[in-house]
Structure formats: C-alpha cells, structure tokens
Phi, psi and omega in degrees: 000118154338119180267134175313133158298045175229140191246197173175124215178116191321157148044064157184141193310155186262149180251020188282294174283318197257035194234148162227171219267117176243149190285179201275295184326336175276356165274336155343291168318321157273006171268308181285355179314306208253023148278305214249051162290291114049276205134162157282119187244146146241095253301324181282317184255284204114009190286166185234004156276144221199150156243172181310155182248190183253359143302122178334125174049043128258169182249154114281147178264130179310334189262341198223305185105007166308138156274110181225121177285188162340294200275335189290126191071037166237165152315346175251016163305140182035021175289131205276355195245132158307148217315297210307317182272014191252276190313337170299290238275337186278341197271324188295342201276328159304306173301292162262064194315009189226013167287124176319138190294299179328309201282347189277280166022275204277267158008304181253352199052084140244139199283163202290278200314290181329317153329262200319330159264002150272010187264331175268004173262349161279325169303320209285352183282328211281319229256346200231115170307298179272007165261351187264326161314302201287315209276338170292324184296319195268328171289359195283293171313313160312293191299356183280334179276323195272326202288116166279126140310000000 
C-alpha cells in the first residue's frame, strides 16, 4: 500500500487536514510537462518527433524507436523510492536542509541510508544553479497542487 504525501515533520509546513494525496501519474504528468515544455528532442537521434511510449508519460521517438520516460534524465532518475514520497521528501530537503536522514526515516519507514543518499543527491542538486532552479520550479508546482487554500 502506497504512502500518502503528507507530511508533519519539526520546522516544516504540516500538510494535513488541508492537503491531498497526489498519485503517481499526476506527477509523472508533472514531470513530463516541465521535462519536455520546450519540446521534445530525443536524446539519440535529435528528432523531434514522438508517440506515446509504453510507460505511463513516456515518449518514443518516431525515427530510432528510443524510449525516454518522465523521470529519466531528472533529479528523480533511478530513484528507489516511490515518486509521491520522493517529491515530499525532495520539498523537506529544500525547505530545511538540515532535517535529520534518521527522523525522514523514522517518518517514511524507509530505510536511514536510502534517506541519506536521496538527501545528498538532492543537496548536490541545491548546490549546482541550474539544476537548484528546475528543481525549486518544480517543487513550487508540486506544493501548489498538494497545500489546497
């Protein structure tokens, strides 16, 4: 069973009565808006035309038949954790960089390394400017959707 994207957590907004659960597919959906808002290239050929691929929001390229989902070649490439518990886990590490690997942990029941190494590769995205741009733009989106006003 899949864990809710809410979070309560020391020094960070609580996200509770007035927050919802968002699915993998609307994020997917928001990863690929704002990978390919742009367009589509394809990494192998340069083409620029594409069909649905056979992953939920992925593309094929019309020319080579490569596939590249959502997450590939993002801050969420290979990630071992579900997406929904990632992007939480990617807004506490912006919001507070210095909330414990252990208390994320104890929180998501994910094991502490797996914390710790998606929390340095999320400092090393905060620490390199234009991957700390795309990634405050997309979490910005991400809290817009889940906090409702």
């Amino acid at each position: 069973m899949a864990k809710m994207a809410v979070v309560q957590l020391r020094n960070y907004p609580s996200m509770t009565t007035d927050s919802k659960v968002v699915t993998e597919d609307e994020l997917l959906f928001l990863l690929s808006e704002q990978k390919w808002k742009k367009g589509y290239v394809c990494l192998k050929c340069g083409n620029s035309n594409y069909c649905k691929g056979k992953k939920t929001f992925s593309r094929r390229c019309t020319k080579c038949k490569y596939e590249e989902s959502a997450t590939a070649h993002t801050i969420f490439h290979h990630c071992k954790i579900p997406l929904n518990e990632a992007f939480t886990l990617a807004s506490i590490v912006c919001c507070n960089p210095k909330t414990s690997t252990y208390e994320i942990s104890r929180q998501f029941e994910i094991r502490q390394m797996t914390c710790w190494k998606f929390k340095t590769h999320m400092m090393d995205c905060l620490n390199d400017p234009e991957k700390s741009l795309k990634l405050k733009e997309l979490l910005k989106i991400y809290q817009d959707k889940v906090i409702i006003s």
